[in-house]
Coordinates of C-alpha atoms in Angstrom, one line a residue:
Chain J
M1 CA -5.6 45.5 7.1
T2 CA -5.9 47.7 4.8
G3 CA -4.0 46.2 2.3
P4 CA -4.1 42.4 0.9
L5 CA -2.0 39.8 2.6
L6 CA 0.2 38.9 -0.7
R7 CA 0.9 41.6 -3.2
L8 CA 2.7 40.7 -6.5
S9 CA 3.8 43.6 -9.1
G10 CA 5.8 42.8 -11.8
V11 CA 7.1 39.7 -10.9
Q12 CA 8.6 37.9 -14.2
T13 CA 10.2 34.0 -13.8
H14 CA 12.4 32.4 -16.2
I15 CA 12.7 28.1 -16.0
G16 CA 16.8 28.6 -17.7
R17 CA 16.6 29.8 -20.6
Y18 CA 12.4 29.8 -20.9
H19 CA 10.4 32.7 -19.6
I20 CA 7.2 31.6 -18.3
L21 CA 5.9 34.7 -16.5
H22 CA 5.5 38.4 -18.3
G23 CA 5.0 40.0 -15.4
V24 CA 2.5 38.5 -13.2
D25 CA 0.6 41.5 -10.5
L26 CA -1.7 40.0 -8.0
E27 CA -3.0 40.4 -4.9
V28 CA -5.1 37.8 -2.8
P29 CA -6.9 39.3 0.0
E30 CA -6.5 38.8 3.8
G31 CA -8.7 36.2 4.7
R32 CA -10.5 35.2 1.7
T33 CA -10.1 32.5 -0.7
T34 CA -8.7 33.8 -4.6
V35 CA -8.4 31.1 -7.7
L36 CA -6.2 31.3 -9.4
L37 CA -7.3 30.0 -12.6
G38 CA -6.1 29.2 -16.1
R39 CA -5.3 26.9 -19.0
N40 CA -2.3 24.3 -18.9
G41 CA 1.1 25.8 -18.9
A42 CA -0.3 29.6 -18.4
G43 CA 2.2 30.1 -15.3
K44 CA 0.1 29.3 -12.5
T45 CA 1.8 26.7 -11.2
T46 CA 5.8 29.5 -11.7
T47 CA 3.8 31.6 -9.5
L48 CA 3.2 30.0 -7.0
R49 CA 6.7 28.5 -6.9
T50 CA 7.7 31.9 -7.3
I51 CA 5.7 33.2 -4.0
M52 CA 7.2 30.2 -1.5
G53 CA 11.0 31.0 -3.6
L54 CA 12.0 27.5 -5.2
W55 CA 12.2 30.0 -8.4
R56 CA 13.3 32.8 -8.0
A57 CA 11.7 36.1 -9.6
S58 CA 14.0 38.0 -12.0
A59 CA 12.1 41.1 -11.9
G60 CA 9.3 42.3 -9.8
A61 CA 8.3 42.4 -5.9
L62 CA 6.5 39.8 -3.7
Q63 CA 5.6 41.2 -0.5
F64 CA 3.4 39.1 2.2
G65 CA 2.0 41.4 5.6
G66 CA 3.7 44.7 4.2
R67 CA 7.2 42.3 4.5
D68 CA 9.2 42.2 0.7
I69 CA 10.3 38.3 0.6
T70 CA 10.9 38.9 -3.3
R71 CA 14.6 36.8 -2.2
M72 CA 14.3 34.6 0.9
E73 CA 14.8 31.7 0.6
T74 CA 12.1 29.0 0.5
P75 CA 12.3 28.4 4.4
D76 CA 12.3 31.5 6.0
I77 CA 9.0 32.5 3.6
A78 CA 7.3 29.4 4.9
R79 CA 8.6 30.3 8.5
L80 CA 6.5 33.4 8.2
G81 CA 2.8 31.1 8.3
I82 CA 3.5 29.6 4.4
A83 CA 1.8 26.8 4.4
Y84 CA 2.2 24.7 0.1
V85 CA 0.5 22.2 -1.2
P86 CA 2.3 21.6 -4.2
E87 CA 1.0 19.9 -7.6
T88 CA 3.1 16.6 -6.8
M89 CA 1.3 16.7 -3.5
G90 CA 5.2 16.6 -1.6
V91 CA 4.2 13.3 0.3
F92 CA 6.8 11.9 2.0
T93 CA 6.5 8.5 1.0
Q94 CA 8.7 6.4 2.4
L95 CA 8.3 8.0 6.1
T96 CA 4.4 6.9 7.6
V97 CA 1.5 9.1 7.5
R98 CA 2.6 10.2 11.3
E99 CA 6.1 11.1 10.0
N100 CA 5.2 13.1 7.5
F101 CA 2.8 15.0 9.8
L102 CA 5.4 15.8 12.6
L103 CA 7.3 17.3 10.0
A104 CA 4.6 19.8 9.8
T105 CA 4.2 20.4 13.3
A106 CA 6.2 23.0 15.4
G107 CA 8.8 21.0 17.8
G108 CA 8.0 17.7 17.0
R109 CA 4.5 17.9 18.7
F110 CA 0.8 17.4 17.9
D111 CA -1.7 20.4 18.9
Q112 CA -4.2 17.6 20.0
R113 CA -7.2 19.6 19.3
R114 CA -5.9 20.6 15.8
L115 CA -5.1 16.9 15.0
Q116 CA -8.5 15.5 16.3
G117 CA -10.0 18.2 14.1
V118 CA -8.0 16.4 10.7
F119 CA -9.0 13.5 11.4
G120 CA -12.6 14.4 12.0
L121 CA -12.2 15.3 8.2
F122 CA -9.9 12.3 6.7
P123 CA -10.7 9.6 9.1
I124 CA -9.1 6.8 6.5
L125 CA -5.9 9.2 7.5
E126 CA -6.0 8.2 11.9
Q127 CA -7.4 4.4 10.3
K128 CA -3.4 4.9 8.4
F129 CA -1.5 7.0 10.8
D130 CA 1.3 3.7 11.4
Q131 CA 1.2 3.3 7.7
T132 CA 4.1 4.3 5.3
A133 CA 2.4 6.8 2.8
G134 CA 3.8 4.8 0.2
G135 CA 1.0 2.8 0.4
L136 CA -1.5 5.1 0.4
S137 CA -3.7 5.6 -2.6
G138 CA -3.1 8.8 -4.7
G139 CA -6.4 10.0 -3.2
Q140 CA -5.2 9.5 -0.5
K141 CA -2.4 11.4 -0.4
Q142 CA -4.1 14.8 -1.1
M143 CA -5.7 14.4 1.9
L144 CA -2.5 13.8 3.8
A145 CA -1.2 17.0 1.9
V146 CA -3.6 19.0 2.3
A147 CA -4.3 17.2 5.9
R148 CA -0.8 18.7 7.1
A149 CA -0.5 21.8 5.9
M150 CA -3.9 22.0 8.5
L151 CA -1.7 20.8 11.6
E152 CA -0.4 24.5 12.4
P153 CA -2.3 27.6 12.2
C154 CA -1.0 29.1 9.1
R155 CA -1.3 33.3 7.6
L156 CA -1.9 32.2 4.4
M157 CA -2.3 28.5 2.4
I158 CA -1.0 27.4 -1.0
V159 CA -2.9 25.0 -3.2
D160 CA -1.6 23.8 -6.2
E161 CA -4.3 21.5 -7.9
P162 CA -5.3 19.7 -5.1
T163 CA -8.2 17.9 -7.7
K164 CA -6.2 16.8 -10.2
G165 CA -7.2 13.3 -11.2
L166 CA -9.2 12.7 -7.8
A167 CA -12.8 10.5 -7.8
P168 CA -16.0 12.7 -6.9
S169 CA -16.3 11.8 -3.8
I170 CA -12.7 12.7 -2.8
I171 CA -13.0 16.1 -4.1
T172 CA -16.4 16.7 -2.3
T173 CA -14.2 16.0 0.9
L174 CA -11.4 18.6 0.3
I175 CA -14.1 21.2 -0.8
E176 CA -15.2 20.6 3.3
A177 CA -11.8 21.0 4.3
F178 CA -12.1 25.0 1.9
R179 CA -14.6 25.0 3.2
L180 CA -13.8 24.7 6.9
L181 CA -10.7 26.7 6.6
A182 CA -11.8 29.2 4.8
D183 CA -14.7 30.0 8.1
A184 CA -11.6 30.2 10.4
G185 CA -10.2 32.6 8.3
T186 CA -7.4 30.8 6.5
T187 CA -6.1 33.6 3.3
I188 CA -6.1 30.6 1.1
L189 CA -5.0 30.7 -3.1
L190 CA -5.8 28.2 -4.7
V191 CA -4.9 27.0 -8.1
E192 CA -7.5 24.4 -9.9
Q193 CA -9.0 23.5 -12.7
N194 CA -12.3 22.5 -11.6
F195 CA -14.4 24.7 -12.0
H196 CA -17.0 23.2 -9.4
L197 CA -14.6 23.7 -6.6
A198 CA -13.3 27.0 -8.0
R199 CA -16.9 28.7 -7.3
S200 CA -17.5 26.7 -4.3
V201 CA -14.6 27.7 -2.2
G202 CA -13.9 30.7 -4.2
D203 CA -14.1 34.7 -2.7
G204 CA -11.8 35.6 -5.8
V205 CA -10.9 34.8 -8.8
A206 CA -7.5 35.6 -11.5
A207 CA -6.7 34.4 -14.7
M208 CA -4.1 33.4 -15.8
D209 CA -2.6 33.6 -19.4
D210 CA 0.8 33.2 -20.9
G211 CA 2.5 34.3 -18.4
R212 CA 0.4 37.3 -16.7
V213 CA -3.6 37.5 -14.7
V214 CA -4.9 38.3 -17.3
H215 CA -7.8 39.5 -15.0
A216 CA -8.9 39.1 -11.5
G217 CA -12.5 40.3 -9.8
R218 CA -15.5 38.6 -7.5
M219 CA -15.9 34.9 -8.2
A220 CA -19.6 35.4 -8.2
D221 CA -19.1 37.9 -10.7
L222 CA -17.3 35.0 -13.5
A223 CA -19.8 32.6 -12.6
A224 CA -22.7 35.0 -13.4
D225 CA -20.9 35.5 -16.6
E226 CA -20.9 32.8 -19.5
A227 CA -19.2 35.0 -22.3
L228 CA -16.0 36.0 -19.4
Q229 CA -15.5 32.1 -18.8
A230 CA -15.8 31.2 -22.7
R231 CA -13.0 33.9 -23.1
L232 CA -11.1 33.9 -20.6
L233 CA -10.6 30.8 -19.7
G234 CA -12.5 27.8 -23.3
L235 CA -12.5 24.6 -23.1
S236 CA -10.5 24.1 -20.4
L237 CA -13.0 25.0 -18.2
A238 CA -16.1 24.1 -20.6
A239 CA -14.8 20.4 -19.9
H240 CA -14.6 20.6 -16.3
Q241 CA -18.7 21.9 -15.6
Chain C
M1 CA 4.0 4.9 -5.5
K2 CA 4.1 1.7 -3.3
P3 CA 6.5 1.7 0.0
P4 CA 10.1 -0.3 -0.8
S5 CA 10.4 -3.8 -0.5
W6 CA 13.1 -5.6 1.5
S7 CA 13.0 -8.9 0.2
P8 CA 16.0 -7.8 -2.1
V9 CA 18.0 -8.1 1.1
L10 CA 17.5 -11.4 0.8
I11 CA 20.1 -12.0 -1.2
V12 CA 23.5 -11.5 0.9
P13 CA 22.2 -14.7 2.9
L14 CA 21.8 -16.8 -0.3
L15 CA 25.2 -15.6 -1.1
A16 CA 26.0 -16.9 2.1
L17 CA 23.9 -20.5 1.7
A18 CA 25.2 -21.0 -2.0
A19 CA 28.7 -20.5 -0.9
L20 CA 28.7 -23.2 1.8
P21 CA 28.8 -26.5 -0.6
A22 CA 31.3 -25.6 -2.7
M23 CA 33.9 -25.8 0.9
A24 CA 34.0 -27.3 4.2
G25 CA 31.9 -26.1 7.1
A26 CA 35.0 -24.2 9.2
T27 CA 36.3 -22.0 6.6
W28 CA 32.8 -21.8 5.4
I29 CA 32.0 -19.8 8.8
T30 CA 35.7 -18.2 9.0
L31 CA 35.5 -16.3 5.6
T32 CA 31.8 -15.4 6.1
V33 CA 32.8 -13.7 9.6
A34 CA 35.2 -11.9 7.6
G35 CA 33.3 -10.6 4.9
V36 CA 30.4 -9.4 7.0
T37 CA 33.1 -7.6 9.0
M38 CA 35.0 -6.4 5.9
G39 CA 31.4 -5.3 4.7
V40 CA 30.9 -2.8 7.9
M41 CA 34.3 -1.5 8.0
L42 CA 32.9 -0.9 3.8
F43 CA 29.5 0.6 5.1
L44 CA 31.0 2.7 7.6
M45 CA 33.1 4.5 4.3
A46 CA 30.8 4.4 2.1
S47 CA 27.3 4.9 4.6
G48 CA 28.4 9.5 4.8
L49 CA 28.8 8.7 1.1
T50 CA 25.0 8.0 -0.2
L51 CA 23.1 10.3 2.5
V52 CA 25.6 13.1 1.1
F53 CA 24.7 11.7 -3.2
G54 CA 20.4 11.6 -1.6
L55 CA 20.5 14.9 0.1
M56 CA 21.9 17.4 -2.1
D57 CA 22.4 15.2 -5.0
V58 CA 26.5 15.8 -4.6
L59 CA 29.0 13.2 -6.3
N60 CA 31.5 13.4 -3.3
F61 CA 34.9 11.5 -5.4
A62 CA 37.3 12.8 -2.3
H63 CA 35.1 11.1 -0.1
G64 CA 38.5 8.8 -0.1
A65 CA 40.8 11.0 0.8
F66 CA 38.4 11.1 4.7
V67 CA 39.3 7.0 4.6
T68 CA 43.0 8.2 3.8
L69 CA 43.8 11.2 6.4
G70 CA 41.2 8.5 9.1
A71 CA 43.9 5.9 8.8
F72 CA 47.7 8.1 8.8
V73 CA 46.0 9.9 11.9
A74 CA 44.2 6.1 13.9
V75 CA 48.0 5.6 12.7
S76 CA 50.1 8.3 14.6
V77 CA 47.9 8.2 17.2
M78 CA 48.4 4.2 18.1
G79 CA 52.1 4.4 17.3
A80 CA 51.8 7.2 20.5
L81 CA 50.1 4.9 22.6
A82 CA 51.7 2.6 22.2
G83 CA 53.0 1.6 25.8
Q84 CA 48.4 1.2 26.1
A85 CA 48.6 -1.0 22.3
E86 CA 51.8 -3.5 23.9
A87 CA 49.7 -3.5 28.0
A88 CA 48.3 -7.1 28.2
S89 CA 44.8 -5.4 29.4
W90 CA 41.8 -5.2 27.2
G91 CA 41.1 -2.4 29.0
A92 CA 44.5 -0.1 27.7
N93 CA 44.2 -2.2 24.2
L94 CA 39.9 -1.0 23.8
A95 CA 41.5 2.7 24.9
A96 CA 44.1 3.1 22.3
L97 CA 41.9 2.0 19.4
G98 CA 38.8 4.2 20.6
A99 CA 41.3 6.8 21.4
A100 CA 42.7 6.4 17.2
A101 CA 39.4 6.0 16.2
A102 CA 38.0 8.9 17.7
A103 CA 40.9 10.8 17.0
A104 CA 39.9 9.9 13.2
A105 CA 36.5 11.0 13.2
A106 CA 37.6 14.2 15.2
A107 CA 39.8 14.8 12.3
C108 CA 38.1 13.5 8.9
G109 CA 34.8 15.4 10.6
A110 CA 37.1 18.8 10.9
V111 CA 38.1 18.1 7.6
G112 CA 35.0 17.4 6.2
W113 CA 33.9 20.5 7.4
V114 CA 36.0 22.7 6.1
F115 CA 35.2 20.6 2.8
E116 CA 32.0 21.3 2.9
R117 CA 32.2 25.0 2.8
V118 CA 35.1 26.1 0.7
I119 CA 34.3 23.5 -2.4
V120 CA 31.0 21.1 -2.1
R121 CA 29.2 24.9 -1.2
R122 CA 30.4 26.0 -4.7
V123 CA 29.5 23.6 -6.9
Y124 CA 25.8 22.2 -5.9
G125 CA 23.9 21.3 -9.2
S126 CA 26.5 20.7 -11.3
H127 CA 27.7 16.9 -11.9
L128 CA 30.5 17.8 -14.3
R129 CA 31.8 20.4 -11.8
Q130 CA 31.6 18.2 -8.5
I131 CA 32.8 15.6 -9.8
L132 CA 36.2 17.8 -11.7
I133 CA 36.0 19.6 -7.7
T134 CA 36.0 16.8 -6.0
V135 CA 39.0 15.0 -8.2
G136 CA 41.4 17.8 -8.1
G137 CA 40.6 17.9 -4.1
L138 CA 41.6 14.0 -4.0
I139 CA 44.8 15.2 -5.0
I140 CA 45.3 18.0 -3.1
A141 CA 44.3 15.6 0.6
Q142 CA 46.9 12.6 -1.0
Q143 CA 49.4 15.1 -2.0
L144 CA 49.5 16.8 1.2
I145 CA 49.3 13.7 3.1
L146 CA 52.2 12.9 1.5
A147 CA 54.2 15.7 2.9
G148 CA 52.0 15.3 6.2
W149 CA 53.3 11.7 6.4
G150 CA 56.1 11.3 4.1
A151 CA 55.7 8.9 0.8
A152 CA 57.0 5.2 2.7
P153 CA 54.3 2.9 4.2
L154 CA 53.1 3.1 7.9
H155 CA 53.3 -0.2 9.9
V156 CA 51.1 0.0 12.5
G157 CA 50.3 -3.1 15.1
K158 CA 46.8 -4.3 16.6
P159 CA 46.6 -4.2 19.8
L160 CA 48.1 -6.9 21.6
M161 CA 45.0 -8.7 23.0
L162 CA 43.6 -7.9 19.4
R163 CA 45.4 -10.2 18.1
G164 CA 45.8 -14.1 16.9
S165 CA 41.7 -15.9 16.8
I166 CA 39.3 -17.4 18.8
S167 CA 37.4 -21.1 17.9
L168 CA 34.3 -21.3 16.9
A169 CA 32.8 -24.7 15.5
G170 CA 36.4 -25.6 14.3
A171 CA 36.8 -22.0 12.3
A172 CA 39.3 -19.4 13.6
I173 CA 38.3 -16.6 13.6
E174 CA 40.8 -13.6 14.4
T175 CA 39.6 -11.2 17.4
Y176 CA 40.1 -8.6 16.1
R177 CA 37.0 -9.0 12.6
L178 CA 35.7 -9.5 15.8
A179 CA 36.2 -6.0 17.6
A180 CA 35.7 -4.7 14.2
L181 CA 32.4 -5.9 13.9
A182 CA 31.1 -4.9 16.7
V183 CA 32.8 -1.7 16.5
G184 CA 30.7 -1.3 13.1
L185 CA 27.4 -2.7 14.1
V186 CA 27.4 -0.3 17.2
L187 CA 27.3 2.6 14.9
F188 CA 24.9 0.8 12.2
A189 CA 22.2 0.6 14.6
L190 CA 23.4 4.6 16.6
M191 CA 23.1 5.5 12.6
L192 CA 19.5 3.7 12.4
G193 CA 18.7 5.2 15.9
V194 CA 19.3 8.7 14.1
L195 CA 17.9 8.2 11.7
N196 CA 14.9 6.2 13.1
R197 CA 13.8 7.7 16.3
T198 CA 15.5 11.7 16.4
R199 CA 13.8 14.6 14.6
V200 CA 16.6 15.8 12.8
G201 CA 16.7 11.9 11.2
L202 CA 13.4 12.1 10.4
L203 CA 14.5 14.9 8.5
V204 CA 17.5 13.2 6.7
R205 CA 15.4 10.8 5.3
A206 CA 12.7 12.9 3.9
G207 CA 15.3 15.0 3.0
V208 CA 16.6 12.4 1.0
E209 CA 13.7 11.6 -1.1
N210 CA 12.2 15.1 -1.6
R211 CA 14.2 18.2 -0.8
E212 CA 12.0 20.6 -1.7
M213 CA 10.2 20.0 0.3
V214 CA 11.5 19.9 3.4
E215 CA 12.2 23.5 2.7
A216 CA 9.2 24.6 1.7
L217 CA 8.2 23.3 5.2
G218 CA 10.1 25.7 6.6
F219 CA 13.0 23.6 7.4
R220 CA 17.0 24.3 6.1
I221 CA 18.0 21.9 4.2
R222 CA 21.5 23.2 3.3
R223 CA 22.3 23.0 8.1
L224 CA 21.2 19.9 7.3
F225 CA 23.8 18.6 4.7
V226 CA 26.5 19.8 6.4
G227 CA 25.7 18.0 9.6
V228 CA 25.1 15.0 7.1
F229 CA 28.4 15.7 5.8
V230 CA 30.5 16.0 8.3
A231 CA 29.3 13.4 9.7
G232 CA 29.6 10.9 6.6
A233 CA 33.0 12.1 6.8
A234 CA 34.2 11.4 10.6
L235 CA 32.4 8.1 9.2
A236 CA 34.8 7.1 6.7
G237 CA 36.9 8.4 9.1
V238 CA 36.4 6.2 11.8
G239 CA 36.7 3.1 8.8
G240 CA 39.8 4.3 7.4
A241 CA 40.8 4.2 10.9
M242 CA 39.4 0.4 11.9
W243 CA 40.4 -0.7 7.8
A244 CA 44.2 0.4 8.6
V245 CA 44.7 -1.7 11.7
Y246 CA 43.8 -3.9 10.2
Q247 CA 45.5 -4.3 6.9
E248 CA 48.1 -3.5 10.0
T249 CA 50.6 -1.6 6.5
V250 CA 48.9 2.2 5.3
T251 CA 49.8 3.9 2.7
V252 CA 48.6 7.2 0.8
A253 CA 46.5 5.6 -1.7
I254 CA 44.6 3.2 0.9
G255 CA 41.9 6.4 0.2
A256 CA 41.5 6.0 -3.8
E257 CA 41.3 2.5 -3.8
M258 CA 39.0 1.7 -1.5
T259 CA 37.3 4.6 -3.2
I260 CA 36.3 2.6 -5.7
L261 CA 34.6 -0.5 -3.4
V262 CA 33.0 2.1 -1.8
F263 CA 31.0 4.0 -4.8
I264 CA 30.0 0.5 -5.6
V265 CA 28.4 -0.5 -2.3
V266 CA 26.7 2.7 -2.9
I267 CA 25.8 2.0 -6.2
I268 CA 24.9 -2.0 -5.5
G269 CA 22.7 -0.2 -2.4
G270 CA 21.0 2.0 -4.2
L271 CA 21.9 5.7 -4.2
G272 CA 20.8 7.3 -1.2
S273 CA 19.6 4.2 1.4
V274 CA 21.6 3.9 3.7
G275 CA 19.8 0.5 4.0
G276 CA 21.2 -0.3 1.8
C277 CA 24.2 1.1 1.9
F278 CA 24.4 -1.7 4.7
A279 CA 23.3 -5.0 2.6
G280 CA 25.2 -3.3 -0.3
A281 CA 28.4 -3.7 1.9
I282 CA 27.8 -7.4 3.6
L283 CA 27.3 -8.6 -0.8
V284 CA 30.9 -7.6 -1.2
G285 CA 32.6 -8.4 1.5
L286 CA 31.4 -11.9 1.4
A287 CA 31.5 -11.8 -2.5
A288 CA 35.1 -11.4 -2.1
N289 CA 36.0 -13.2 0.6
Y290 CA 34.7 -16.4 -1.1
V291 CA 36.0 -15.5 -4.0
G292 CA 39.0 -14.7 -2.8
F293 CA 39.6 -18.5 -1.4
L294 CA 36.7 -20.4 -4.4
A295 CA 38.8 -18.5 -7.4
P296 CA 41.7 -16.5 -7.0
R297 CA 41.8 -15.2 -10.6
L298 CA 38.8 -13.8 -10.6
A299 CA 38.9 -11.2 -7.3
L300 CA 39.7 -8.5 -8.5
G301 CA 36.7 -8.3 -11.1
T302 CA 34.5 -9.5 -8.4
N303 CA 33.7 -6.7 -7.3
I304 CA 32.5 -5.1 -10.8
A305 CA 31.2 -8.0 -11.7
L306 CA 28.5 -8.0 -8.5
M307 CA 27.1 -4.6 -9.8
V308 CA 26.7 -5.5 -13.0
A309 CA 24.8 -8.6 -12.1
I310 CA 22.9 -6.0 -9.5
L311 CA 22.0 -3.4 -11.9
L312 CA 20.3 -6.1 -14.6
W313 CA 18.6 -7.6 -11.8
R314 CA 17.5 -4.5 -10.4
P315 CA 18.7 -1.1 -12.2
R316 CA 18.8 1.6 -9.4
G317 CA 19.7 -0.9 -6.4
L318 CA 19.2 -3.1 -4.0
L319 CA 16.8 -0.4 -1.3
P320 CA 16.3 2.7 -4.2
V321 CA 14.8 5.6 -2.8
S322 CA 12.3 7.0 -4.8
K323 CA 12.4 10.6 -5.5
S324 CA 9.9 12.9 -5.2

């Protein structure tokens, strides 16, 4: 693979009358974890939703694996091998944990090896397998959302703020999950405001502000440069250190 | 979000029990069976509407047109099969009724498919346009039916063996009501089976709750919606067919009249909820029969009053679907 797995070039997105993305340029290298940082309202979630085709880019181009996905429908984008965990988790609260999992499987059948792997990481989901997802705690729902994305092999996993409002013990479990995925060679694009998690799992980093990527580089460089951290992320970062 | 509680459905048996002291036991049995039967037929007409709204947020005011079309197709088929319908044979009678219901379902399903492609598909995401264009669709459908079948009311007799009544604990129960009840319960069970035991049903249930996430998992929700729309139209057609034979007279206004009841059922049940729709339909059927007997002057306003009372108690209906 010579180019990045995912490339956004000058992507602009409007939501109704509002101009949210003003020309996002972003590259996500294959087999690496790229963290998208930025204050609230910078355009991180809009960028992920535009990649998934949930909001249509009004200008610019998106390429995945060398293929133009700018005008593709969401189901077609997902079928290219992109797993998406939205900020709202996307858990079906009126379905059981088993049924939530089944929706993510190819042909409605579990790969037992992967299922047991997920249970090894999130044992509580095995205990609550036949319970309605609406009865899970917030942390358990987040586990379910991430676990569901892990059930089938994917080329890219996109995760939007998985640690929002979660207890530290659950965040630790999620860090372990992302490390396992990364070790298995999965490419991850992660939106995260918790810099502890971002630094733990990220290889690369892109910082957004006002609908643009204003910095892209190695996570190690950002972690070592406090002045850059302060400039790019300011108070929102300090609050999470 | 906690999983939905089924306890609000207890209002249905509570209503039935509350009516018991106000009338003789035999009368209560007759009215209860009549109410449940009416409710089951209402459910057939309403179930498609609630799923269409839940899955794609589409308000289809033309749903009543499928009820009307189903009724007229059924009357025509029953007329053509008068020999079987008048024969003193359960098999021949049920075959005639089954053929009428099947023809109604097929005709309404086919028209539903065209209606979705030509009209509904153009107004996704705009409730105002949906209301305007589907009300227009209802008017056009009524005029087309008038052009095809004429303006005079059509009469249809019940199949011979389904006329009359049987006695149960001293109560007279119309045979046709029991047959309609059986058909409705079988279709309800089939629907539950599809929704709860198949992958398509799983997708429908997931799509009603979070359409966007189903698409992000790689499923084309619009194809699913077309299937649900067609199935809903076909079920409305079956409901119209059963209702037409039950009433024995059909006019072009039947769909518009039932539309009001169907919307009340869907709102009482909770938009998008099949279980709520069933409970709401039975509740409406029971209330209409009890009030019609106890206070006939209040009968016209019963359903609206029931809806207002339920919404004051549970503003999103008996078993609302949580949207995430």
